Tab-separated table of C-alpha atoms and ligand atoms in Angstrom:
chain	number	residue	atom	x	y	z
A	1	UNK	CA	-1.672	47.546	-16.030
A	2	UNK	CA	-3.441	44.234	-17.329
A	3	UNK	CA	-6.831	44.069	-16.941
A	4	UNK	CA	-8.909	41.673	-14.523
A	5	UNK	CA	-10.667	39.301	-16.458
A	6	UNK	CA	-13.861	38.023	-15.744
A	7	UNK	CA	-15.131	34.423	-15.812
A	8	UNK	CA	-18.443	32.633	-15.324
A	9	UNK	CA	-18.928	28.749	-14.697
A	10	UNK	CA	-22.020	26.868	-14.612
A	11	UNK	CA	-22.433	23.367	-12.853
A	12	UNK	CA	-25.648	21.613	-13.988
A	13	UNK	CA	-25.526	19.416	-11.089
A	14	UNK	CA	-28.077	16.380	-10.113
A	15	UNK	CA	-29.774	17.896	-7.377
A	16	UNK	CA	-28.330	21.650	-7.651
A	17	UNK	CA	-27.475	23.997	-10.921
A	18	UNK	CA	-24.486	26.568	-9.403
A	19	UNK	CA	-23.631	29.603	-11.016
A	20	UNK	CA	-20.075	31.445	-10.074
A	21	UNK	CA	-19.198	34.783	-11.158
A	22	UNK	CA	-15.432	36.133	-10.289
A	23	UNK	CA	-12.970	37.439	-11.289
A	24	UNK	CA	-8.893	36.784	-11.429
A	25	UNK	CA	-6.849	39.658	-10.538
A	26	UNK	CA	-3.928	40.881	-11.725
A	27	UNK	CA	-1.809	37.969	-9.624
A	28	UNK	CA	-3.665	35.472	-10.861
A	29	UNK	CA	-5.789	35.088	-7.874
A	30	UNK	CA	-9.467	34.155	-8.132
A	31	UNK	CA	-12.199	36.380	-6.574
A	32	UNK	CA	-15.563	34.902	-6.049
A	33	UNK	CA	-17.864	37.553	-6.462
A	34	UNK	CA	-21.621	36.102	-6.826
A	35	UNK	CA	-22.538	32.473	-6.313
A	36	UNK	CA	-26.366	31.716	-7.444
A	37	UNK	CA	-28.265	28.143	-6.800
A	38	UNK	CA	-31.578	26.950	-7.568
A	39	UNK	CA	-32.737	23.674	-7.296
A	40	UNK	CA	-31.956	21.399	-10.202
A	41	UNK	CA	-34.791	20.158	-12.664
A	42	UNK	CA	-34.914	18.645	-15.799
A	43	UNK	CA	-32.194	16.588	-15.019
A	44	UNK	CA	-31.791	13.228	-14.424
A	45	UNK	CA	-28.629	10.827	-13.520
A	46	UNK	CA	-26.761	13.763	-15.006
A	47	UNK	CA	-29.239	13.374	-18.308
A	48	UNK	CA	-31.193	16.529	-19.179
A	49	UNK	CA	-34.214	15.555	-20.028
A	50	UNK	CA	-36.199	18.688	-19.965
A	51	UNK	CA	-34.745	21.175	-21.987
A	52	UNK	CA	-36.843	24.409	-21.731
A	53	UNK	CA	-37.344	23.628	-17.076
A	54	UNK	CA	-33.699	23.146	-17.263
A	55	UNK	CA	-32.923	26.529	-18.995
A	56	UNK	CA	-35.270	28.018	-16.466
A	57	UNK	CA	-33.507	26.644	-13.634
A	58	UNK	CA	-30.227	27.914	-15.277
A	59	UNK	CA	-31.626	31.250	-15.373
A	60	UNK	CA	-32.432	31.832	-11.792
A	61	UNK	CA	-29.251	30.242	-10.453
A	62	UNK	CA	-27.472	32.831	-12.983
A	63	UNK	CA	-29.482	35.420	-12.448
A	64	UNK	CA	-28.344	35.618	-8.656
A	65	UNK	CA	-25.207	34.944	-8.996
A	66	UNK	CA	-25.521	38.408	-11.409
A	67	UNK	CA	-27.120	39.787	-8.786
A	68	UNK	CA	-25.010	39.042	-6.025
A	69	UNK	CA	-21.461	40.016	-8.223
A	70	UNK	CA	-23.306	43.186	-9.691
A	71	UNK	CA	-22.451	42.470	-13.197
A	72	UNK	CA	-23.640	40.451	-16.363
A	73	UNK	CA	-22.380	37.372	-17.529
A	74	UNK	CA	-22.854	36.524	-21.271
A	75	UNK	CA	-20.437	33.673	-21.853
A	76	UNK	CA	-19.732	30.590	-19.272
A	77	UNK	CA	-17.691	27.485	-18.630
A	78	UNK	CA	-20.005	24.646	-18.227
A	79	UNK	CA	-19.309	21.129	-16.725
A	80	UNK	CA	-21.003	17.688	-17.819
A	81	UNK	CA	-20.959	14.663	-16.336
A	82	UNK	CA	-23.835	11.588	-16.265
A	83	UNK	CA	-23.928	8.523	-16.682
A	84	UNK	CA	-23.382	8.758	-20.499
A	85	UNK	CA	-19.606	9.475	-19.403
A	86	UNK	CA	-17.174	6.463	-20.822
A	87	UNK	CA	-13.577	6.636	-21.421
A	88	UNK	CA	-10.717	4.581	-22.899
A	89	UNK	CA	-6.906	4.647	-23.348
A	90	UNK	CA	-5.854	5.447	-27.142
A	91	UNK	CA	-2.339	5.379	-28.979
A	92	UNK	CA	-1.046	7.095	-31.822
A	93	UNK	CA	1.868	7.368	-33.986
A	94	UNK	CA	3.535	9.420	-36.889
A	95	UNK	CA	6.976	10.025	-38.346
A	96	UNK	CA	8.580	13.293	-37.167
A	97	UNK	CA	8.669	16.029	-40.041
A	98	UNK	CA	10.806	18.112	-40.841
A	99	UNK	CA	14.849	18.633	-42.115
A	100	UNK	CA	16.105	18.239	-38.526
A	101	UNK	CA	14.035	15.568	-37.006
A	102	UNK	CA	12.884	18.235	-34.347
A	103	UNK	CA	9.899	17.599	-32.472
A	104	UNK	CA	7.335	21.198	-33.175
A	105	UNK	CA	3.997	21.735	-32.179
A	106	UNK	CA	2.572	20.553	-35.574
A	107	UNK	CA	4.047	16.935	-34.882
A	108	UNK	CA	2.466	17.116	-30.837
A	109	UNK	CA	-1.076	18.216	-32.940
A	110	UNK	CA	-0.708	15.165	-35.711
A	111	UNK	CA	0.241	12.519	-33.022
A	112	UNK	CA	-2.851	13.369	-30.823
A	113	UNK	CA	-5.237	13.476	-33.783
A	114	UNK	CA	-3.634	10.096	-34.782
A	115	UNK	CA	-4.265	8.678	-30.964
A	116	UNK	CA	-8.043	10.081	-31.014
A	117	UNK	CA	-8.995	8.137	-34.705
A	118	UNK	CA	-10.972	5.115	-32.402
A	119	UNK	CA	-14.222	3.528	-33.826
A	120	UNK	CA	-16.865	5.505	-32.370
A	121	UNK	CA	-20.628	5.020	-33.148
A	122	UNK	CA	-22.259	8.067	-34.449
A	123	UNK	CA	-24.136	8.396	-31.226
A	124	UNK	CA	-21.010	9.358	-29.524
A	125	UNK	CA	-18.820	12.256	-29.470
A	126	UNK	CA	-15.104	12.660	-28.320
A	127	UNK	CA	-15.231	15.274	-25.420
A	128	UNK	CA	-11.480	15.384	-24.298
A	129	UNK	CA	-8.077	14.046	-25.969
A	130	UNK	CA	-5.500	13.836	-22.856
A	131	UNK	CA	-2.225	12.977	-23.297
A	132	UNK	CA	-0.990	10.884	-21.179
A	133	UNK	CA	2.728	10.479	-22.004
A	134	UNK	CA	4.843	10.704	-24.995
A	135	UNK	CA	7.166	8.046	-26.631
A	136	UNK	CA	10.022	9.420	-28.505
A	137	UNK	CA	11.998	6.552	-30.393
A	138	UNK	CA	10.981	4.372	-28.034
A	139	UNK	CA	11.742	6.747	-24.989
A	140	UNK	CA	8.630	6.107	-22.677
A	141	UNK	CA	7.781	9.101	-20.125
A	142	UNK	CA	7.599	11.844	-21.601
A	143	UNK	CA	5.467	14.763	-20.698
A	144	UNK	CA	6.615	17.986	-23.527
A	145	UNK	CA	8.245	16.272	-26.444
A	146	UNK	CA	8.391	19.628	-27.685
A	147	UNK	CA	11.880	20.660	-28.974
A	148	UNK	CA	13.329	16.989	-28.994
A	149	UNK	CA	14.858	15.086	-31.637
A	150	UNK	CA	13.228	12.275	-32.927
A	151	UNK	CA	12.495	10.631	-36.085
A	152	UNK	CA	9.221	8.434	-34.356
A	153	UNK	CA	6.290	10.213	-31.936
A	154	UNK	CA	4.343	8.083	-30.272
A	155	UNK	CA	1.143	9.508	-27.622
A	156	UNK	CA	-0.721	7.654	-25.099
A	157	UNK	CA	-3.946	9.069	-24.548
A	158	UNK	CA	-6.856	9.244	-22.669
A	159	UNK	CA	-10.216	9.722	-24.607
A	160	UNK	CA	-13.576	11.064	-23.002
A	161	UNK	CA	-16.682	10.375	-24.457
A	162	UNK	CA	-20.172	11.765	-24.331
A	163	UNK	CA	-24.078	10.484	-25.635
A	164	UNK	CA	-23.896	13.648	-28.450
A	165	UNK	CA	-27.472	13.380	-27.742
A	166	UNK	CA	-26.727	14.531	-23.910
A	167	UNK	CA	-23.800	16.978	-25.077
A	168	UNK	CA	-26.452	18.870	-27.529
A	169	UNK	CA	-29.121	18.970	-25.063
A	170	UNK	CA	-26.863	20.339	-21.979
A	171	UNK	CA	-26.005	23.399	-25.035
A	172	UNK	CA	-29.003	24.102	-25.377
A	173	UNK	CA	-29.957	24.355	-21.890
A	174	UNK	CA	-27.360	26.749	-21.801
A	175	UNK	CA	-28.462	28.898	-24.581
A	176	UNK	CA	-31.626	28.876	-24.501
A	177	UNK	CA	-30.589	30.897	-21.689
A	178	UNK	CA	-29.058	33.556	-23.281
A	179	UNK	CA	-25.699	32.629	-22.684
A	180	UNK	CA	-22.548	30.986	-24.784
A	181	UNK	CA	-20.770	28.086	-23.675
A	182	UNK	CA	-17.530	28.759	-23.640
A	183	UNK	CA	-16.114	25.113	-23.188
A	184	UNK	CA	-17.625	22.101	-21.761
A	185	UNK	CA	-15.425	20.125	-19.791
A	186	UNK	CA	-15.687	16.925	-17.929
A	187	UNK	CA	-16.685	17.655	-14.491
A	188	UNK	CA	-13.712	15.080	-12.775
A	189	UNK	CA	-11.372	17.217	-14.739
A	190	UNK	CA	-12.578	20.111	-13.567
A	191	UNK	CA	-12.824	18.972	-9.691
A	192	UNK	CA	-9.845	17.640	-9.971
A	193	UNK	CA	-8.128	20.889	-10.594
A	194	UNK	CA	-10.065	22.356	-7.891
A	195	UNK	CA	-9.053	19.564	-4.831
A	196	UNK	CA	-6.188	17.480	-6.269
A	197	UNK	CA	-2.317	18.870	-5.378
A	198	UNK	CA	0.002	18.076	-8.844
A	199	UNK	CA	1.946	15.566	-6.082
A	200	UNK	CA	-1.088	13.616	-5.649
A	201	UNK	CA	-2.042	13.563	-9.348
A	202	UNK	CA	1.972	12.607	-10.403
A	203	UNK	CA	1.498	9.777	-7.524
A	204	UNK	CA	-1.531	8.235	-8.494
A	205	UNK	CA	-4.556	9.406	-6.535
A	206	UNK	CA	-8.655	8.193	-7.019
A	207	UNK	CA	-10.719	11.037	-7.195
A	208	UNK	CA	-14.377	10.473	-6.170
A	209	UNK	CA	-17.021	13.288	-6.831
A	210	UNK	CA	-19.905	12.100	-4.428
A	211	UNK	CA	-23.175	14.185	-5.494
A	212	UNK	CA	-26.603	13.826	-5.229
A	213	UNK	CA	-27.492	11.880	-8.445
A	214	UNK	CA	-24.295	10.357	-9.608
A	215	UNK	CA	-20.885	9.485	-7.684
A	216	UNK	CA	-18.238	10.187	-10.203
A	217	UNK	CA	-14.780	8.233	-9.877
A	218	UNK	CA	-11.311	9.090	-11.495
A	219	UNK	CA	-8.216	8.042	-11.369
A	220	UNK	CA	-4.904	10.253	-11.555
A	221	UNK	CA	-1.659	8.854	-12.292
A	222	UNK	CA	1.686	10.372	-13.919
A	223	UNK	CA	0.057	14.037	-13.356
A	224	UNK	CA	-2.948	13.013	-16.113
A	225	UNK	CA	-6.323	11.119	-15.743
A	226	UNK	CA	-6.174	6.859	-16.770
A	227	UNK	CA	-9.971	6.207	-15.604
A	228	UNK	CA	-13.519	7.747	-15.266
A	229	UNK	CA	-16.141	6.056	-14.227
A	230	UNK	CA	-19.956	7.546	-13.447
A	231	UNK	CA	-21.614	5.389	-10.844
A	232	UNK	CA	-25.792	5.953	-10.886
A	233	UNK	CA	-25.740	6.090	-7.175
A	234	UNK	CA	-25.405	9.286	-4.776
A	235	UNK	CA	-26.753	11.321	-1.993
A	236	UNK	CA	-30.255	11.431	-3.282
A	237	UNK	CA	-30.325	7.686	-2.969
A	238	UNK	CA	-29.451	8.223	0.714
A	239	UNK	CA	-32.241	11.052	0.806
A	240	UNK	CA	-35.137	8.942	-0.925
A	241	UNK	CA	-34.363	5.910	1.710
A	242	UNK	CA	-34.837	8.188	4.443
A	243	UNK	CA	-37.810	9.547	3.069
A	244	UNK	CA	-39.587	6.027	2.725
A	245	UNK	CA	-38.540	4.405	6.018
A	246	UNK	CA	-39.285	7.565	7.494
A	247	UNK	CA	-42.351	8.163	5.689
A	248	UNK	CA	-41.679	12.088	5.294
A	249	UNK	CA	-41.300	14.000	2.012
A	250	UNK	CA	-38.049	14.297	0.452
A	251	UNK	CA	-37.596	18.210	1.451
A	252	UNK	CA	-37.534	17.266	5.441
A	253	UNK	CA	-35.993	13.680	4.898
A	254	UNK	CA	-32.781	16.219	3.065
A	255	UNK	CA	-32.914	18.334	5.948
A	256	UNK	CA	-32.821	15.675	8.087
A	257	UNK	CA	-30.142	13.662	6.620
A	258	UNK	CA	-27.930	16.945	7.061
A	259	UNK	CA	-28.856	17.672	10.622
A	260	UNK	CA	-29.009	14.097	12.026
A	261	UNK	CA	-27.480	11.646	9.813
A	262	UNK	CA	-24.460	9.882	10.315
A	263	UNK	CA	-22.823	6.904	7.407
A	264	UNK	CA	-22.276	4.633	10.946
A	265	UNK	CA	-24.758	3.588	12.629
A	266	UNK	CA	-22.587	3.647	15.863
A	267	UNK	CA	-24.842	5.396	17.922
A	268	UNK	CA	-26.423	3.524	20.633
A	269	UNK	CA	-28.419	6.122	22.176
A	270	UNK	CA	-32.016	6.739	23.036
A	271	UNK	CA	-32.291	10.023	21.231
A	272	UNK	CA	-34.956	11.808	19.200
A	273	UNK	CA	-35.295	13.153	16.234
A	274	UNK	CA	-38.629	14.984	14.952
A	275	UNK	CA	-39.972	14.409	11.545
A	276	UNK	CA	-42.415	15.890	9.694
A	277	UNK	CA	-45.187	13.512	8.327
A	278	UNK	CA	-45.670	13.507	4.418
A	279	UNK	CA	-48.025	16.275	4.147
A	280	UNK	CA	-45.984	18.499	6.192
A	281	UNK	CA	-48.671	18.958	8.667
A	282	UNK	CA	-47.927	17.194	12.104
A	283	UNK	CA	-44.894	15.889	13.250
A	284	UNK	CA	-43.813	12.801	15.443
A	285	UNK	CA	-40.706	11.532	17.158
A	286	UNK	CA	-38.972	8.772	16.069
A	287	UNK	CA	-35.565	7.289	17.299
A	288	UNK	CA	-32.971	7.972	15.620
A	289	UNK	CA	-31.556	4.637	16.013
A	290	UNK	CA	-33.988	4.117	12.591
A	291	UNK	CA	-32.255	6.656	10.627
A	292	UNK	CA	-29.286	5.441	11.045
A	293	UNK	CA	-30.205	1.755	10.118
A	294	UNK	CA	-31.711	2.853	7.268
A	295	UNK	CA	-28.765	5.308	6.115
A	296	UNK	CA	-25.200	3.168	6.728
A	297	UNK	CA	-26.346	0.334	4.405
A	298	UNK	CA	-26.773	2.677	1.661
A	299	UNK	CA	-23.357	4.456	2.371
A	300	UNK	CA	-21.523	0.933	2.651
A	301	UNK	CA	-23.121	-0.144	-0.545
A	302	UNK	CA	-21.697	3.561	-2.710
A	303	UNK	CA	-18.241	2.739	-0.732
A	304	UNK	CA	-18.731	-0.877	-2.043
A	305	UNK	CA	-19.580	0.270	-5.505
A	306	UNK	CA	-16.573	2.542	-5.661
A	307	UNK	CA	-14.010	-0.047	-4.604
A	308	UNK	CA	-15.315	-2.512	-7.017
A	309	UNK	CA	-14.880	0.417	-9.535
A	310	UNK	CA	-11.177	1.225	-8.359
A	311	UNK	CA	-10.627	-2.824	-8.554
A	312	UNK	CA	-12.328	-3.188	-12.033
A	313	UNK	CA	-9.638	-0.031	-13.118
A	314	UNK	CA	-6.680	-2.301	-13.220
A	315	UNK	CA	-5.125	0.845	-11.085
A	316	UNK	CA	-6.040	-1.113	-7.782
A	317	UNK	CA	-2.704	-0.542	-5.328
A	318	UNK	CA	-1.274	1.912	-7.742
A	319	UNK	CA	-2.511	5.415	-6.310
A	320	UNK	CA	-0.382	5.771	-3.170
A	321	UNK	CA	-2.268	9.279	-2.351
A	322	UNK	CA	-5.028	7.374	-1.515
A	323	UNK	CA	-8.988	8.487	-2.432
A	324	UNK	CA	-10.101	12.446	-1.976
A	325	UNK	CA	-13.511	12.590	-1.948
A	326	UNK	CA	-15.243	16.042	-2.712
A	327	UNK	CA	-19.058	16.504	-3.612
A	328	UNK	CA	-21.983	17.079	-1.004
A	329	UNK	CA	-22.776	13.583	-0.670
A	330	UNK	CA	-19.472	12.837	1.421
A	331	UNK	CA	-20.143	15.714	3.455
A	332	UNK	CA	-22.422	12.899	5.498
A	333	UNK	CA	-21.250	13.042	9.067
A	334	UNK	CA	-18.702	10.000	9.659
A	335	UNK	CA	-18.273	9.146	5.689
A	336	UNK	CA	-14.518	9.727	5.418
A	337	UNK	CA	-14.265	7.235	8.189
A	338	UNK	CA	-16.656	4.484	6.866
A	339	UNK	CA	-15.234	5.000	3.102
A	340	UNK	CA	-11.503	4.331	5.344
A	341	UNK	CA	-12.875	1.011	6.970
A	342	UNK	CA	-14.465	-0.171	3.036
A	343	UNK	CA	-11.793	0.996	0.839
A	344	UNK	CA	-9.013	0.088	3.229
A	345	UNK	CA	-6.316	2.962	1.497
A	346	UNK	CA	-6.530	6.750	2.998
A	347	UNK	CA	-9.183	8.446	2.097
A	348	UNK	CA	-9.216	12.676	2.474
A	349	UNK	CA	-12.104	15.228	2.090
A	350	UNK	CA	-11.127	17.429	-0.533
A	351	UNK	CA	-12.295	20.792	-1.359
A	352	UNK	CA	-11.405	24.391	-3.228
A	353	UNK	CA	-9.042	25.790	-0.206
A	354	UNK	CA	-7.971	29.979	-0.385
A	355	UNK	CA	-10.567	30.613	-2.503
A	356	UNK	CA	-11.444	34.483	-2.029
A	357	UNK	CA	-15.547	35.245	-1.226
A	358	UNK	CA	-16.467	31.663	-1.768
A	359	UNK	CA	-17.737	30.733	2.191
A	360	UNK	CA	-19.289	34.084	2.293
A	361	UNK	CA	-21.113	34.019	-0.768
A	362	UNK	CA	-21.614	30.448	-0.683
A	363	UNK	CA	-23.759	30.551	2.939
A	364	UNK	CA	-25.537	33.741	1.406
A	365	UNK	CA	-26.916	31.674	-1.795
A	366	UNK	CA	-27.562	28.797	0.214
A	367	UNK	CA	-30.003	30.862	2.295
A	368	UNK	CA	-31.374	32.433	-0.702
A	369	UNK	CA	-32.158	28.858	-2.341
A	370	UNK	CA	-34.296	27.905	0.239
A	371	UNK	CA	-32.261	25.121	1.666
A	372	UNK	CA	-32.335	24.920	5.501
A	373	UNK	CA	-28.779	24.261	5.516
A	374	UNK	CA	-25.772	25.972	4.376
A	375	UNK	CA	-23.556	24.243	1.400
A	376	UNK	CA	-20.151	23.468	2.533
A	377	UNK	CA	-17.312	24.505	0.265
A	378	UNK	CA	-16.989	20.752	-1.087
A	379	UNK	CA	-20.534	21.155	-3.120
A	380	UNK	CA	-18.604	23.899	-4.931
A	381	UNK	CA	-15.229	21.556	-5.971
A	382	UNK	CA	-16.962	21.585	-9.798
A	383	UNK	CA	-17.861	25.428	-10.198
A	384	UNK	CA	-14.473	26.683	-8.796
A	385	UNK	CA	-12.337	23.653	-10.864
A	386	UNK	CA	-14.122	25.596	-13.590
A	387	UNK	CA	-12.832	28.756	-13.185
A	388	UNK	CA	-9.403	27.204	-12.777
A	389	UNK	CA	-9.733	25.525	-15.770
A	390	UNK	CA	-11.107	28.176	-17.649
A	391	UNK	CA	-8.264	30.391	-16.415
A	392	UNK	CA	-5.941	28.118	-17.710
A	393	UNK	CA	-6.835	27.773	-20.926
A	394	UNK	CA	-5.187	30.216	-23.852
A	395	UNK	CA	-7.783	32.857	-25.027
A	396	UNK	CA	-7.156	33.249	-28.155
A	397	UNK	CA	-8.429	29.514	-28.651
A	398	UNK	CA	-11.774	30.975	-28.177
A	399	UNK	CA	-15.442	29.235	-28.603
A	400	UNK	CA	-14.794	25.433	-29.348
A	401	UNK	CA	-18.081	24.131	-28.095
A	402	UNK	CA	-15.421	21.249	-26.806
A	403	UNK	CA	-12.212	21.783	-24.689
A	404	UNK	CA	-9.233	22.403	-27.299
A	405	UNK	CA	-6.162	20.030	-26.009
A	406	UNK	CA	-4.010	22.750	-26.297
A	407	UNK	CA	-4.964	24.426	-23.213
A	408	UNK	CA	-4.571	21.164	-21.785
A	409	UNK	CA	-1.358	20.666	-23.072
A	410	UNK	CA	0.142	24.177	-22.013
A	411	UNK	CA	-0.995	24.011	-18.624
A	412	UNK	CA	0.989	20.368	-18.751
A	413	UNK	CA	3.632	22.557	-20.215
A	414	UNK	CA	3.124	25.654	-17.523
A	415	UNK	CA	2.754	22.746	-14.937
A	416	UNK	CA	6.020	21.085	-15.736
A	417	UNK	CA	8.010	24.642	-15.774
A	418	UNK	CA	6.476	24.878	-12.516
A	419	UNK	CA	8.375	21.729	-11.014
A	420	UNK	CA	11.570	22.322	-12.752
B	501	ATP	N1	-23.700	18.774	5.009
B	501	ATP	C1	-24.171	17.739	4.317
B	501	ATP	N2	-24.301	16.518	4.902
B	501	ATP	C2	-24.774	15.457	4.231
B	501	ATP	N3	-25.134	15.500	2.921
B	501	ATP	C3	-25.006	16.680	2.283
B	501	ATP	C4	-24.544	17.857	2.933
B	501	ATP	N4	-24.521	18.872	2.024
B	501	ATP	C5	-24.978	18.353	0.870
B	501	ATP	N5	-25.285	17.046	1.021
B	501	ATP	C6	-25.806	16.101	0.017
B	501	ATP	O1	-25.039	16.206	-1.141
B	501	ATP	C7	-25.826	15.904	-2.283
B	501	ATP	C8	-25.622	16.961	-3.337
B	501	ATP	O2	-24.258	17.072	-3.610
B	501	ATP	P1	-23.733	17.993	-4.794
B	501	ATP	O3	-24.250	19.365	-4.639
B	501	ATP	O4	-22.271	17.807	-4.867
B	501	ATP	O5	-24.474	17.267	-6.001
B	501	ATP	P2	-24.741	17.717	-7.499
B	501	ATP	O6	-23.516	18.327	-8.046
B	501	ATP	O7	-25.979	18.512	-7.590
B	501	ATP	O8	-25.051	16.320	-8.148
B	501	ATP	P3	-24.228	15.454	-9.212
B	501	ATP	O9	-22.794	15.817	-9.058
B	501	ATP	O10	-24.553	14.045	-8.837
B	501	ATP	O11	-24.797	15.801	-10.533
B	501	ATP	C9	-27.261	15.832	-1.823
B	501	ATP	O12	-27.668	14.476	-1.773
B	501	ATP	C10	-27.203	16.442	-0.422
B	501	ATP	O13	-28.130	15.823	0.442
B	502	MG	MG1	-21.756	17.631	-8.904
């Protein structure tokens, strides 16, 4: 009988680190078994700047997600993200080899290393190679070239870069906890295997990771990713205004925001809400007419920022699925329908659906971090696109500190024998 294998994902996020332990069963199904949070620190706009607070935060959110699963972890998938992110679209080309003019594996390899040979300054490090499509003699479309004839490959790519400044310092993190990274992938990618269907992804679909530091945008289109884009803006931004109209400490203006908040400020009634002055020691009632002027500027200004973004793509009227959102910061009550009236194409909430243990465990951790509210399965789109991803990628093409492209390129493969 095979064996279930275990897999561990870390998501260093902006305002949370999650940890997921589970495990995938013999039908490929994924079991949640511990989910661990703690508050992030060390971090900011996706940067970590404190090394040895950050490994301490990564710690405790592993340790209870350990706890909570009832078994160690010692290796992990981790995702990055921050505004260090960039991305651009690469070409190669190289003769086909060989005494038949048959497209092998070896030829797929050279073409890709060809596409990924871009001037790069030493401060910057490729992260992911992603085929796009492959040209065969001029035949444009292509997804598996593998097996063709052809005497000229040609690969458009997609490359993802990182500050190897940030890259190093997010490993560390990671080890100075004790643990091995596995792979680091790009978070989008991950989310996006987490909340995207292959239909939407083959159509052309925006993907927008709303967080609390960062609001991360890709685009989709041909089933592989054309865009990235890491805006510096997200639901801490929302959080921090409320806390200074409000005049309240962060912790209550969050727990606020949650409870009360709304991204339109349709609400025309005399109601309450109470807030806790910035000590924390008395509390007064204010309208909450004010905390709704001071939060739907903010959220029109994101929604602004991300259609400029999907505008400034060149992909602008080309994603007929529309935008899924995912990430805690469009979990804002009425922000699917104020990101509808901005971006004027359909917008969806997107999250990790039939995932086994995860609302459980997920409302148990929530309560254990000390949050007042309960995180909704969209804060855990990265973590659980992690464990798809790692799933998905061959084992034997253990320990790059980077994603290999070949566990990209089979699950293209595994994708493509999926649809035919
Ligand atoms: N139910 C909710 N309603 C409104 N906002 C929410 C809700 N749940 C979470 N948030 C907000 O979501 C944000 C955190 O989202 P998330 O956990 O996806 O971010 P992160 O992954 O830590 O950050 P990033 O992806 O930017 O690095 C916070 O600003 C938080 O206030
Ligand atoms: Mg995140």
């Amino acid at each position: 009988m095979p064996r279930k294998e275990r897999i561990a994902t870390l998501d260093v996020g902006t305002s949370k680190i999650c940890a997921l332990v589970g495990e995938i069963e013999e039908n490929g199904t994924l079991d949640v078994l511990g989910v661990g949070l703690s508050p992030s620190v060390g971090i900011r706009k996706g940067v970590v700047i404190d090394i040895e607070r950050n490994a301490q935060a990564i710690r405790l959110a592993l340790k209870r997600a350990e706890q909570m699963a009832g078994m160690g972890i010692d290796e992990v998938w981790v995702g990055v993200a921050g505004a260090h992110i960039a991305s651009q679209n690469a070409h190669g080309m190289v003769a086909v080899t060989g005494e038949k003019k048959e497209i092998k594996e070896s030829d797929i390899k050279r073409v890709i290393e060809a596409s990924q040979i871009i001037s790069l300054p030493p401060s910057r490090e490729i992260l992911h190679v992603l085929p796009r499509e492959f040209v065969v003699d001029g035949n444009s479309g292509i997804k598996d070239p593998e097996g063709m004839s052809g005497v000229r490959l040609e690969v458009h790519s997609h490359i993802v870069t990182a500050s190897a400044t940030s890259l190093e310092n997010l490993i560390k993190g990671v080890e100075r906890s004790g643990l091995f990274a596995r792979g680091i992938i790009l978070d989008l990618l991950a989310v996006s295997d987490a909340v995207l269907t292959p239909d939407e992804k083959d159509l052309g679909v925006v993907l927008v990771d709303m967080g609390g530091g960062t609001t991360d945008i890709a685009i989709f289109k041909d089933g592989g990713l054309v865009f990235t884009k890491i805006l510096p803006v997200g639901g801490s931004h929302v959080t921090n205004d409320i806390a200074v109209g409000l005049r309240t400490a962060v912790k209550n203006a969050e727990q606020i925001k949650v409870l009360h908040g709304q991204a339109r400020n349709d609400n025309d009634t005399d109601e309450t809400i109470t807030v806790l002055t910035t000590s924390g020691k008395d509390e007064r009632e204010v309208p909450k007419r004010m905390l709704l002027e001071i939060i739907e500027p903010r959220m029109v200004e994101i929604f602004q920022l991300i259609k400029t973004a999907i505008e400034e793509s060149g992909y602008a009227g080309l994603t007929p699925a529309g935008v899924v959102f995912t990430g805690g910061g469009s979990l804002l009550k009425g922000a699917m329908e104020a990101a509808g009236e901005t971006l004027i194409i359909p917008v969806r909430l997107g999250y990790p659906e039939e995932v086994k243990g995860l609302n459980e465990l997920g409302e148990g951790a929530s309560g254990e971090a000390g949050l007042g509210y309960v995180l909704a399965p969209p804060v855990f789109s990265t973590a659980i696109g992690l464990m798809y991803y790692g799933m998905g990628s061959e084992p034997d093409k253990r320990a790059p500190i980077k994603d290999s492209f070949w566990g990209y390129l089979k699950k293209i493969g595994d994708k493509l024998k999926d649809t035919f």
